[in-house]
Every structure is written in structure tokens, then in C-alpha cells.
């Protein structure tokens, strides 16, 4: 920082960070229940991922090849030498000789500079500029390439019996290293002028006006740009410029009434613009009581991932095929008819409109005595033209299995190989492609409560207690089909949040006792029960959603009887506590000890979750880790 003159100051800031994470995964598997079957366009003589009776250098149809030989990996090859059609063996295999994981490197470079000062009769100004770039490189390995896997299976070059005999070249055919290199850049310049214009009964009327120019770019091709596995990983591309102008006004109209207002106009190079106003007020009729409220409008521009046709996003959900499909494949004992992961591929839509929102809040502050305060706030938000990926994905899946046409804009991305036990039955669908669209609306409302008690017990002992509690009164979405999907208190939005769930109540209660240099804090956390139903993953019947667990086709595991279904219909509430002990030695030294989840509470069973195995990482993570001890010291010098 520097002082340019008596009225001007400036600063220059530079930042560089580099992080590397190298996670390792369990070995990849070949399982016919997973999407490793032939694509819809494959020739009928392509066996998919099964071990054929004969292998040859061509590796496709070895029934007449001159160099064909019995497959050394197929234990039934000799017995079925004269019947190769029925001798193909299904394979379940872990690639223990191929390390799976990735190397992830993220580099961020950021620079900023600014000037601020004053001139004339109380004018204050500032100008700031920022330039930032984020570079990312991901090297993923150990992920089977379907085309390469078929090649080594059908040519017999990969040794499944003794994998130590496989060469590095053969392993590289099965699972080549996939590299994704991407970057984002952001450059902006922002300037404003402010001034206190005149005096009001409560103080000076202050006004600020400003403007901004911003340039954004993104180039990330993803880990699978050539669609080798029939469904791309997340990829995003785009560039745009944004010009904006804004203002702020703070008006202390009376000693007990303050009003503030602001507005911002944004213009995007993609061809849309929007003005977003906000106004708020706080009224304090007496010292012990105040009310406050706000009203605002806003908008969100489509991201590059949502609006650029080159961008794409995949998602997977656990799906249980319907009863007619299960029956056609011989019942639930056939692995082919059991629940499996079904993919959704979504591409950017250049015709998207920005999301728009209106919101208002209202609240009150009570402080009848100095040592106690209580606040309650209500919020209400409505968004329109909500951007969602494949809002009718559930209907598309249901239509496929019912033999009906898919909703407009949806296509079959990939089908599984036929069921070898029932080859004439309907094959499973592996990927259904859908669009990003502007849906109907999104509504949410709720209440936030906070209470604080801070009182000295004696001259040496002080007790502080604070309670924060929130409840969601409404969380409703209409995808544009007129069906209102309710998420509050359920596992939904199932696909959007990976089954993370929306608890109706949650909160924490913190109690601290201070005695001289000692401070002991106990914090208890609470998450209310969550029903294992995701409305966005269910198909409406006559315009209505069945919120019973019996109607939860894919989000809930199909228990064999009604009693079990009812028993596990709701994920039980989760409550746990942390302890924190701090001992202050001097002004420059303190010691602490923390016990997370000191009661060792366990996460409740959540079989519907696919963001975590049988638990909800968003709300119940502490119950999976269990009791954790930490200790340390803080030094100042």
C-alpha cells in the first residue's frame, strides 16, 4: 500500500496458490449390472463385456477367422467349442493390477490494484481492478475404457487368470491415462463515488454511485471429451462481457427509523440485461424492541455449463426398474432386474433465459434486559424461469420402461447389452439425454430464530448461551408442468442434491462457561427427521405426487413387506455435541482441546442416499467419523 498524495491512497495485491490432491480409489470392476454393455448401434455379433469362446486378432467376430483360438480366459471354452453362441461367459472382475485414482493440480494466480481518495466538498472515490486465472489439470487413471476393454477381451490379450503377466501396454489399452486441462479467467474494473448530501433528523443522507466492467472466460473440456464411455463428464466452455451500474442510498430518516435502498443494472454480451432493486428499513420505537424488513429483486445469468451447447454435465441416480420389467426378466433374483445406476446426460442450451427472483424478509429484535436478546426473522423467496437439468428425467425413465415415447427433448443415450438369461426381453436403459430448460418456479420460505443469554454468575464466572434454530416452511418447485413438488422434510431435491435431503428443522445450541483463563464450550447440533421420498424423482399420477414411501420408485430401497417399508420410511433425527476447552496462558499463548461428537453418536440409516453410502454426508457426516480428539496451541509473535 502507498500514499500517493494527501488525498489519494493506493494498494497492489498479488496472490499465488497451488494445491495438489492425489486420491486413490478401489480397483475398477467389470460387472454386467453396470453400464458396460454394447451401445444401441453395435452389431449384433458384438458380445459386449463377456468372455467369448473364441478370440482372434480381429477381436469382433472370431467364428470364421483364420487365426481364431479358444479363449484362455473362458473356463467353458473347450466345452462349448462347437457351440460358441451359448458358451460366452459373463465376467465379474476387479482390476487389481491397475492402480485407480487421479492426480489433481489446481493453480490460482490473482492480482489486484486500487486507488481511493477524496476531492471537493466531501466527495470520496475509489477505482479497483482485478485479474485472476485458475488453471486445473487432472490426470485420471485406472478407469476402464469400454472400447479398449472390448478389444483386449475379444482378442484375449488381457490375462484375467494371471494378471501379473499383463504388460504395461496392455493395461494402458484397458485403462489409459485421461488428462483434462482447463482454465478460467476473470478480469474486472470497478469504480464508485460517494458523498454525504445533507443532514436528516437521524444523521447524514449518504449516496454512492458506481460502475463495473467484467470479462469472464472458461475452457474446461472434461475428462472424457471423445465420449469414449457413451456419456461425457462435466465440461464447460464460454466467454462473455458484463457492464454494470449501481447505486446505494442510506437515509436515517429519524433517530429511530433508518431506510436504505440500492439498485444494480447488469448488461450481458449474450443479449440480456436486468435491473435489480433492493430496499430495507429498521424501526426502533423503544430501545428494547426493533423491527426490520427488506424487499429485493434479483436475477442469475445462465452459467457457461448451462448455456453453451459444447458444455455438458452427467448425473447418475439409483433406479429400480418397474414390476413389469422385473417380471419379464424372471423376477427380482436376476441381477439384471435389480436396482442400478442410470445416467443422465445434459447439454448446454443457448436459448436459456436468466433466472429472476423476488424476496422479502421481516423480523423483530427483542432485548428486554441487557443480558438477554431474542430475534425472529421470516424470509420468502420466489424464483421464476428456474434453470434445471432434465426436469422430466423421471418421466422419461418411466416412459421408456412403459414403452411410451419420451418427453420432448429427451433421447436414449445408451442401452445396456441384452440380458443373456432373457435375450428377447426389453434391455435396460443406461443413459437418457435431456436438456437444460427454464422451469416454472421455485418457492421457499422459513423462519430463523436466535436467542442469547450472557450473564455473570459471580465476579469470576461468566455464562453465555446462544440458540440458533431454523425451520423451512415451504420448499416447492414447479418444473413447468403444473405439478408442485414439495421438498421440505424429504430426501429431495433428489437428483439436484444427490439425495442430500432437506430437513424441516435444524439448529445448534452453544453454552460457554468462562472462569479466569479457562473457557469450556459445549455445542449441540440438531437435524430433524427426513422422509425418504424425493418428489423430483417420482412421476406424477393425475398431476399428483405420491409422498408415501410406497410411491418412492427409485429413491427408496424396495423392502419386501409393508412393515419394513414403513419402519425405514423416515431417516431418524440426528443430534450430537462438540466440546471445546481453551486455556489462556498469556496474551500471546493459549492451549486448546476439542472433542468432536464427544458422545460418539452414529449417523442414522439413510438407504436412499447416493451422495453417501447409507448416510447423508451433508447432515450426518459427524456420525460417520465418530468421536475425534484434537489438541493444539496458538502463539502470537
PDB file of C-alpha atoms in Angstrom, residues 4-232:
ATOM      1  CA  UNK A   4       0.176   8.861  -3.484  1.00  0.00           C
ATOM      2  CA  UNK A   5      -0.718  12.281  -2.071  1.00  0.00           C
ATOM      3  CA  UNK A   6      -2.516  13.824   0.882  1.00  0.00           C
ATOM      4  CA  UNK A   7      -5.862  12.809  -0.634  1.00  0.00           C
ATOM      5  CA  UNK A   8      -5.033   9.609  -2.518  1.00  0.00           C
ATOM      6  CA  UNK A   9      -4.057   6.155  -1.296  1.00  0.00           C
ATOM      7  CA  UNK A  10      -3.357   3.042  -3.324  1.00  0.00           C
ATOM      8  CA  UNK A  11      -2.612  -0.640  -3.000  1.00  0.00           C
ATOM      9  CA  UNK A  12      -1.272  -3.506  -5.068  1.00  0.00           C
ATOM     10  CA  UNK A  13      -2.046  -7.102  -4.146  1.00  0.00           C
ATOM     11  CA  UNK A  14      -0.729 -10.364  -5.577  1.00  0.00           C
ATOM     12  CA  UNK A  15      -1.662 -13.918  -4.676  1.00  0.00           C
ATOM     13  CA  UNK A  16      -0.456 -17.310  -5.844  1.00  0.00           C
ATOM     14  CA  UNK A  17      -1.615 -20.711  -4.643  1.00  0.00           C
ATOM     15  CA  UNK A  18      -1.032 -24.243  -5.833  1.00  0.00           C
ATOM     16  CA  UNK A  19      -2.727 -27.311  -4.415  1.00  0.00           C
ATOM     17  CA  UNK A  20      -2.260 -30.934  -5.347  1.00  0.00           C
ATOM     18  CA  UNK A  21      -4.516 -33.791  -4.303  1.00  0.00           C
ATOM     19  CA  UNK A  22      -3.770 -37.374  -5.325  1.00  0.00           C
ATOM     20  CA  UNK A  23      -6.684 -39.599  -4.265  1.00  0.00           C
ATOM     21  CA  UNK A  24      -6.550 -43.342  -4.812  1.00  0.00           C
ATOM     22  CA  UNK A  25      -9.636 -45.443  -5.458  1.00  0.00           C
ATOM     23  CA  UNK A  26     -10.631 -49.049  -5.080  1.00  0.00           C
ATOM     24  CA  UNK A  27      -9.855 -51.147  -8.173  1.00  0.00           C
ATOM     25  CA  UNK A  28     -12.295 -50.696 -11.027  1.00  0.00           C
ATOM     26  CA  UNK A  29     -14.664 -53.538 -11.772  1.00  0.00           C
ATOM     27  CA  UNK A  30     -16.333 -55.355 -14.633  1.00  0.00           C
ATOM     28  CA  UNK A  31     -19.903 -56.028 -13.635  1.00  0.00           C
ATOM     29  CA  UNK A  32     -22.678 -56.711 -16.088  1.00  0.00           C
ATOM     30  CA  UNK A  33     -25.066 -54.803 -13.820  1.00  0.00           C
ATOM     31  CA  UNK A  34     -23.149 -51.631 -14.630  1.00  0.00           C
ATOM     32  CA  UNK A  35     -23.214 -49.667 -17.928  1.00  0.00           C
ATOM     33  CA  UNK A  36     -20.601 -51.647 -19.835  1.00  0.00           C
ATOM     34  CA  UNK A  37     -22.866 -53.165 -22.465  1.00  0.00           C
ATOM     35  CA  UNK A  38     -22.860 -52.542 -26.171  1.00  0.00           C
ATOM     36  CA  UNK A  39     -24.265 -49.238 -27.460  1.00  0.00           C
ATOM     37  CA  UNK A  40     -27.512 -49.316 -29.458  1.00  0.00           C
ATOM     38  CA  UNK A  41     -25.691 -49.088 -32.801  1.00  0.00           C
ATOM     39  CA  UNK A  42     -23.335 -52.013 -32.211  1.00  0.00           C
ATOM     40  CA  UNK A  43     -23.551 -55.034 -34.459  1.00  0.00           C
ATOM     41  CA  UNK A  44     -25.480 -57.946 -33.033  1.00  0.00           C
ATOM     42  CA  UNK A  45     -22.364 -60.143 -33.095  1.00  0.00           C
ATOM     43  CA  UNK A  46     -20.615 -57.881 -30.575  1.00  0.00           C
ATOM     44  CA  UNK A  47     -20.911 -59.768 -27.297  1.00  0.00           C
ATOM     45  CA  UNK A  48     -20.380 -56.761 -25.058  1.00  0.00           C
ATOM     46  CA  UNK A  49     -18.289 -57.403 -21.952  1.00  0.00           C
ATOM     47  CA  UNK A  50     -18.462 -61.181 -21.801  1.00  0.00           C
ATOM     48  CA  UNK A  51     -15.700 -63.710 -22.359  1.00  0.00           C
ATOM     49  CA  UNK A  52     -16.246 -65.270 -25.818  1.00  0.00           C
ATOM     50  CA  UNK A  53     -15.381 -68.868 -26.605  1.00  0.00           C
ATOM     51  CA  UNK A  54     -13.021 -67.893 -29.410  1.00  0.00           C
ATOM     52  CA  UNK A  55     -10.615 -64.961 -29.657  1.00  0.00           C
ATOM     53  CA  UNK A  56      -8.675 -63.716 -32.655  1.00  0.00           C
ATOM     54  CA  UNK A  57      -6.645 -60.751 -33.815  1.00  0.00           C
ATOM     55  CA  UNK A  58      -9.719 -59.098 -35.336  1.00  0.00           C
ATOM     56  CA  UNK A  59     -11.467 -59.336 -31.989  1.00  0.00           C
ATOM     57  CA  UNK A  60     -15.011 -58.874 -33.267  1.00  0.00           C
ATOM     58  CA  UNK A  61     -16.395 -61.974 -34.971  1.00  0.00           C
ATOM     59  CA  UNK A  62     -13.993 -64.876 -34.493  1.00  0.00           C
ATOM     60  CA  UNK A  63     -16.294 -67.664 -35.700  1.00  0.00           C
ATOM     61  CA  UNK A  64     -14.533 -67.861 -39.088  1.00  0.00           C
ATOM     62  CA  UNK A  65     -11.206 -66.063 -38.513  1.00  0.00           C
ATOM     63  CA  UNK A  66      -8.166 -67.979 -39.686  1.00  0.00           C
ATOM     64  CA  UNK A  67      -6.208 -67.249 -36.502  1.00  0.00           C
ATOM     65  CA  UNK A  68      -9.023 -67.935 -34.059  1.00  0.00           C
ATOM     66  CA  UNK A  69      -8.220 -69.910 -30.929  1.00  0.00           C
ATOM     67  CA  UNK A  70     -10.011 -70.952 -27.762  1.00  0.00           C
ATOM     68  CA  UNK A  71     -10.185 -68.122 -25.251  1.00  0.00           C
ATOM     69  CA  UNK A  72      -7.675 -68.882 -22.462  1.00  0.00           C
ATOM     70  CA  UNK A  73      -9.710 -66.736 -20.042  1.00  0.00           C
ATOM     71  CA  UNK A  74     -13.028 -68.544 -20.589  1.00  0.00           C
ATOM     72  CA  UNK A  75     -13.216 -71.700 -18.421  1.00  0.00           C
ATOM     73  CA  UNK A  76     -16.054 -73.047 -20.591  1.00  0.00           C
ATOM     74  CA  UNK A  77     -14.323 -72.508 -23.934  1.00  0.00           C
ATOM     75  CA  UNK A  78     -13.342 -76.132 -24.590  1.00  0.00           C
ATOM     76  CA  UNK A  79     -16.729 -77.493 -23.570  1.00  0.00           C
ATOM     77  CA  UNK A  80     -18.526 -75.090 -25.911  1.00  0.00           C
ATOM     78  CA  UNK A  81     -16.083 -75.203 -28.807  1.00  0.00           C
ATOM     79  CA  UNK A  82     -18.903 -76.369 -31.091  1.00  0.00           C
ATOM     80  CA  UNK A  83     -21.498 -74.042 -29.548  1.00  0.00           C
ATOM     81  CA  UNK A  84     -19.748 -70.647 -29.161  1.00  0.00           C
ATOM     82  CA  UNK A  85     -23.026 -68.721 -29.067  1.00  0.00           C
ATOM     83  CA  UNK A  86     -24.023 -70.260 -25.742  1.00  0.00           C
ATOM     84  CA  UNK A  87     -20.521 -70.579 -24.360  1.00  0.00           C
ATOM     85  CA  UNK A  88     -19.840 -66.899 -23.727  1.00  0.00           C
ATOM     86  CA  UNK A  89     -19.157 -66.400 -20.003  1.00  0.00           C
ATOM     87  CA  UNK A  90     -20.299 -63.398 -18.004  1.00  0.00           C
ATOM     88  CA  UNK A  91     -17.413 -61.874 -16.105  1.00  0.00           C
ATOM     89  CA  UNK A  92     -17.212 -60.164 -12.715  1.00  0.00           C
ATOM     90  CA  UNK A  93     -13.702 -58.888 -12.172  1.00  0.00           C
ATOM     91  CA  UNK A  94     -11.600 -56.365 -10.230  1.00  0.00           C
ATOM     92  CA  UNK A  95      -8.555 -54.898 -11.987  1.00  0.00           C
ATOM     93  CA  UNK A  96      -6.212 -55.420  -9.056  1.00  0.00           C
ATOM     94  CA  UNK A  97      -3.138 -54.947 -11.240  1.00  0.00           C
ATOM     95  CA  UNK A  98      -4.238 -51.479 -12.416  1.00  0.00           C
ATOM     96  CA  UNK A  99      -3.957 -48.637  -9.905  1.00  0.00           C
ATOM     97  CA  UNK A 100      -7.049 -46.426  -9.920  1.00  0.00           C
ATOM     98  CA  UNK A 101      -7.179 -42.788  -8.889  1.00  0.00           C
ATOM     99  CA  UNK A 102      -6.149 -39.365 -10.101  1.00  0.00           C
ATOM    100  CA  UNK A 103      -3.631 -36.574  -9.703  1.00  0.00           C
ATOM    101  CA  UNK A 104      -5.311 -33.176  -9.382  1.00  0.00           C
ATOM    102  CA  UNK A 105      -3.407 -29.923  -9.550  1.00  0.00           C
ATOM    103  CA  UNK A 106      -5.061 -26.537  -9.145  1.00  0.00           C
ATOM    104  CA  UNK A 107      -3.192 -23.250  -9.595  1.00  0.00           C
ATOM    105  CA  UNK A 108      -4.678 -19.839  -8.859  1.00  0.00           C
ATOM    106  CA  UNK A 109      -2.997 -16.562  -9.793  1.00  0.00           C
ATOM    107  CA  UNK A 110      -4.638 -13.311  -8.773  1.00  0.00           C
ATOM    108  CA  UNK A 111      -3.627  -9.686  -8.890  1.00  0.00           C
ATOM    109  CA  UNK A 112      -5.484  -6.567  -7.790  1.00  0.00           C
ATOM    110  CA  UNK A 113      -4.769  -2.869  -7.599  1.00  0.00           C
ATOM    111  CA  UNK A 114      -6.771   0.108  -6.448  1.00  0.00           C
ATOM    112  CA  UNK A 115      -6.814   3.793  -5.696  1.00  0.00           C
ATOM    113  CA  UNK A 116      -9.101   5.693  -3.356  1.00  0.00           C
ATOM    114  CA  UNK A 117      -9.257   9.266  -2.252  1.00  0.00           C
ATOM    115  CA  UNK A 118     -11.336  12.387  -1.786  1.00  0.00           C
ATOM    116  CA  UNK A 119     -11.849  15.724  -3.501  1.00  0.00           C
ATOM    117  CA  UNK A 120     -14.017  18.787  -3.362  1.00  0.00           C
ATOM    118  CA  UNK A 121     -16.623  19.187  -0.641  1.00  0.00           C
ATOM    119  CA  UNK A 122     -16.749  15.695   0.875  1.00  0.00           C
ATOM    120  CA  UNK A 123     -16.613  13.533  -2.275  1.00  0.00           C
ATOM    121  CA  UNK A 124     -14.998  10.100  -1.833  1.00  0.00           C
ATOM    122  CA  UNK A 125     -13.967   7.897  -4.739  1.00  0.00           C
ATOM    123  CA  UNK A 126     -12.336   4.553  -5.459  1.00  0.00           C
ATOM    124  CA  UNK A 127     -11.154   2.617  -8.524  1.00  0.00           C
ATOM    125  CA  UNK A 128     -10.178  -1.047  -8.335  1.00  0.00           C
ATOM    126  CA  UNK A 129      -9.078  -3.625 -10.865  1.00  0.00           C
ATOM    127  CA  UNK A 130      -8.759  -7.413 -10.551  1.00  0.00           C
ATOM    128  CA  UNK A 131      -7.251 -10.008 -12.858  1.00  0.00           C
ATOM    129  CA  UNK A 132      -7.389 -13.690 -11.915  1.00  0.00           C
ATOM    130  CA  UNK A 133      -6.732 -17.013 -13.601  1.00  0.00           C
ATOM    131  CA  UNK A 134      -7.394 -20.543 -12.398  1.00  0.00           C
ATOM    132  CA  UNK A 135      -5.544 -23.426 -14.073  1.00  0.00           C
ATOM    133  CA  UNK A 136      -6.528 -27.012 -13.396  1.00  0.00           C
ATOM    134  CA  UNK A 137      -5.040 -30.292 -14.550  1.00  0.00           C
ATOM    135  CA  UNK A 138      -6.494 -33.703 -13.741  1.00  0.00           C
ATOM    136  CA  UNK A 139      -4.783 -36.961 -14.695  1.00  0.00           C
ATOM    137  CA  UNK A 140      -7.214 -39.830 -14.127  1.00  0.00           C
ATOM    138  CA  UNK A 141      -6.048 -43.423 -14.345  1.00  0.00           C
ATOM    139  CA  UNK A 142      -7.378 -46.888 -13.695  1.00  0.00           C
ATOM    140  CA  UNK A 143     -10.758 -46.168 -15.308  1.00  0.00           C
ATOM    141  CA  UNK A 144     -11.620 -48.855 -17.889  1.00  0.00           C
ATOM    142  CA  UNK A 145     -12.141 -47.608 -21.409  1.00  0.00           C
ATOM    143  CA  UNK A 146     -15.056 -49.548 -22.881  1.00  0.00           C
ATOM    144  CA  UNK A 147     -13.622 -49.731 -26.402  1.00  0.00           C
ATOM    145  CA  UNK A 148     -10.208 -50.788 -25.098  1.00  0.00           C
ATOM    146  CA  UNK A 149     -11.742 -53.291 -22.697  1.00  0.00           C
ATOM    147  CA  UNK A 150     -13.718 -54.931 -25.505  1.00  0.00           C
ATOM    148  CA  UNK A 151     -10.573 -55.067 -27.576  1.00  0.00           C
ATOM    149  CA  UNK A 152      -8.480 -56.954 -25.020  1.00  0.00           C
ATOM    150  CA  UNK A 153     -11.396 -59.238 -24.076  1.00  0.00           C
ATOM    151  CA  UNK A 154     -12.221 -60.212 -27.659  1.00  0.00           C
ATOM    152  CA  UNK A 155      -8.584 -60.626 -28.697  1.00  0.00           C
ATOM    153  CA  UNK A 156      -7.611 -62.443 -25.474  1.00  0.00           C
ATOM    154  CA  UNK A 157      -4.618 -60.131 -24.904  1.00  0.00           C
ATOM    155  CA  UNK A 158      -5.504 -59.341 -21.293  1.00  0.00           C
ATOM    156  CA  UNK A 159      -4.743 -62.211 -18.924  1.00  0.00           C
ATOM    157  CA  UNK A 160      -7.595 -62.417 -16.408  1.00  0.00           C
ATOM    158  CA  UNK A 161      -6.311 -65.694 -14.949  1.00  0.00           C
ATOM    159  CA  UNK A 162      -2.843 -64.368 -14.037  1.00  0.00           C
ATOM    160  CA  UNK A 163      -2.885 -60.567 -14.273  1.00  0.00           C
ATOM    161  CA  UNK A 164       0.793 -60.339 -13.297  1.00  0.00           C
ATOM    162  CA  UNK A 165       1.541 -61.439 -16.877  1.00  0.00           C
ATOM    163  CA  UNK A 166      -0.078 -58.323 -18.366  1.00  0.00           C
ATOM    164  CA  UNK A 167       2.269 -55.772 -19.861  1.00  0.00           C
ATOM    165  CA  UNK A 168       2.044 -52.041 -19.246  1.00  0.00           C
ATOM    166  CA  UNK A 169       0.951 -51.620 -22.871  1.00  0.00           C
ATOM    167  CA  UNK A 170      -1.991 -53.980 -22.403  1.00  0.00           C
ATOM    168  CA  UNK A 171      -3.004 -52.271 -19.162  1.00  0.00           C
ATOM    169  CA  UNK A 172      -2.853 -48.939 -20.957  1.00  0.00           C
ATOM    170  CA  UNK A 173      -5.285 -50.238 -23.596  1.00  0.00           C
ATOM    171  CA  UNK A 174      -7.744 -51.203 -20.853  1.00  0.00           C
ATOM    172  CA  UNK A 175      -7.347 -48.044 -18.762  1.00  0.00           C
ATOM    173  CA  UNK A 176      -5.372 -45.272 -20.449  1.00  0.00           C
ATOM    174  CA  UNK A 177      -4.472 -42.148 -18.522  1.00  0.00           C
ATOM    175  CA  UNK A 178      -7.064 -39.465 -19.259  1.00  0.00           C
ATOM    176  CA  UNK A 179      -5.932 -35.873 -18.874  1.00  0.00           C
ATOM    177  CA  UNK A 180      -8.151 -32.841 -18.506  1.00  0.00           C
ATOM    178  CA  UNK A 181      -6.573 -29.394 -18.673  1.00  0.00           C
ATOM    179  CA  UNK A 182      -8.773 -26.365 -18.161  1.00  0.00           C
ATOM    180  CA  UNK A 183      -8.751 -22.755 -17.081  1.00  0.00           C
ATOM    181  CA  UNK A 184     -10.992 -19.867 -16.121  1.00  0.00           C
ATOM    182  CA  UNK A 185     -10.135 -16.180 -16.210  1.00  0.00           C
ATOM    183  CA  UNK A 186     -11.767 -13.131 -14.704  1.00  0.00           C
ATOM    184  CA  UNK A 187     -10.856  -9.509 -15.277  1.00  0.00           C
ATOM    185  CA  UNK A 188     -12.807  -6.565 -13.890  1.00  0.00           C
ATOM    186  CA  UNK A 189     -12.541  -2.875 -13.189  1.00  0.00           C
ATOM    187  CA  UNK A 190     -14.852  -1.159 -10.711  1.00  0.00           C
ATOM    188  CA  UNK A 191     -15.240   2.479  -9.709  1.00  0.00           C
ATOM    189  CA  UNK A 192     -17.540   4.488  -7.439  1.00  0.00           C
ATOM    190  CA  UNK A 193     -18.114   7.935  -5.925  1.00  0.00           C
ATOM    191  CA  UNK A 194     -19.896   8.601  -2.609  1.00  0.00           C
ATOM    192  CA  UNK A 195     -20.942  11.688  -0.677  1.00  0.00           C
ATOM    193  CA  UNK A 196     -22.997  12.726   2.329  1.00  0.00           C
ATOM    194  CA  UNK A 197     -25.506  15.092   0.744  1.00  0.00           C
ATOM    195  CA  UNK A 198     -27.337  16.675   3.681  1.00  0.00           C
ATOM    196  CA  UNK A 199     -28.487  16.092   7.252  1.00  0.00           C
ATOM    197  CA  UNK A 200     -31.667  14.275   8.222  1.00  0.00           C
ATOM    198  CA  UNK A 201     -33.078  14.044  11.761  1.00  0.00           C
ATOM    199  CA  UNK A 202     -31.258  10.733  12.279  1.00  0.00           C
ATOM    200  CA  UNK A 203     -27.993  11.643  10.538  1.00  0.00           C
ATOM    201  CA  UNK A 204     -26.472  12.326   7.136  1.00  0.00           C
ATOM    202  CA  UNK A 205     -28.064  11.101   3.893  1.00  0.00           C
ATOM    203  CA  UNK A 206     -25.332   9.161   2.113  1.00  0.00           C
ATOM    204  CA  UNK A 207     -25.316   8.332  -1.603  1.00  0.00           C
ATOM    205  CA  UNK A 208     -22.979   6.147  -3.677  1.00  0.00           C
ATOM    206  CA  UNK A 209     -22.937   5.533  -7.440  1.00  0.00           C
ATOM    207  CA  UNK A 210     -20.616   3.250  -9.361  1.00  0.00           C
ATOM    208  CA  UNK A 211     -19.972   1.131 -12.399  1.00  0.00           C
ATOM    209  CA  UNK A 212     -18.186  -2.079 -13.346  1.00  0.00           C
ATOM    210  CA  UNK A 213     -16.851  -3.859 -16.413  1.00  0.00           C
ATOM    211  CA  UNK A 214     -16.149  -7.596 -16.179  1.00  0.00           C
ATOM    212  CA  UNK A 215     -14.763 -10.181 -18.622  1.00  0.00           C
ATOM    213  CA  UNK A 216     -15.184 -13.908 -17.962  1.00  0.00           C
ATOM    214  CA  UNK A 217     -13.865 -16.937 -19.856  1.00  0.00           C
ATOM    215  CA  UNK A 218     -13.959 -20.666 -19.194  1.00  0.00           C
ATOM    216  CA  UNK A 219     -12.403 -23.559 -21.079  1.00  0.00           C
ATOM    217  CA  UNK A 220     -12.715 -26.994 -19.499  1.00  0.00           C
ATOM    218  CA  UNK A 221     -13.087 -29.994 -21.849  1.00  0.00           C
ATOM    219  CA  UNK A 222     -13.593 -32.561 -19.072  1.00  0.00           C
ATOM    220  CA  UNK A 223     -12.105 -35.996 -18.605  1.00  0.00           C
ATOM    221  CA  UNK A 224     -13.939 -37.666 -21.471  1.00  0.00           C
ATOM    222  CA  UNK A 225     -14.036 -35.250 -24.417  1.00  0.00           C
ATOM    223  CA  UNK A 226     -14.263 -38.027 -27.023  1.00  0.00           C
ATOM    224  CA  UNK A 227     -17.280 -39.704 -25.381  1.00  0.00           C
ATOM    225  CA  UNK A 228     -15.423 -42.999 -25.106  1.00  0.00           C
ATOM    226  CA  UNK A 229     -17.830 -44.269 -22.442  1.00  0.00           C
ATOM    227  CA  UNK A 230     -21.022 -43.002 -24.131  1.00  0.00           C
ATOM    228  CA  UNK A 231     -21.526 -40.241 -21.557  1.00  0.00           C
ATOM    229  CA  UNK A 232     -19.321 -37.215 -21.075  1.00  0.00           C
TER     230      UNK A 232
END
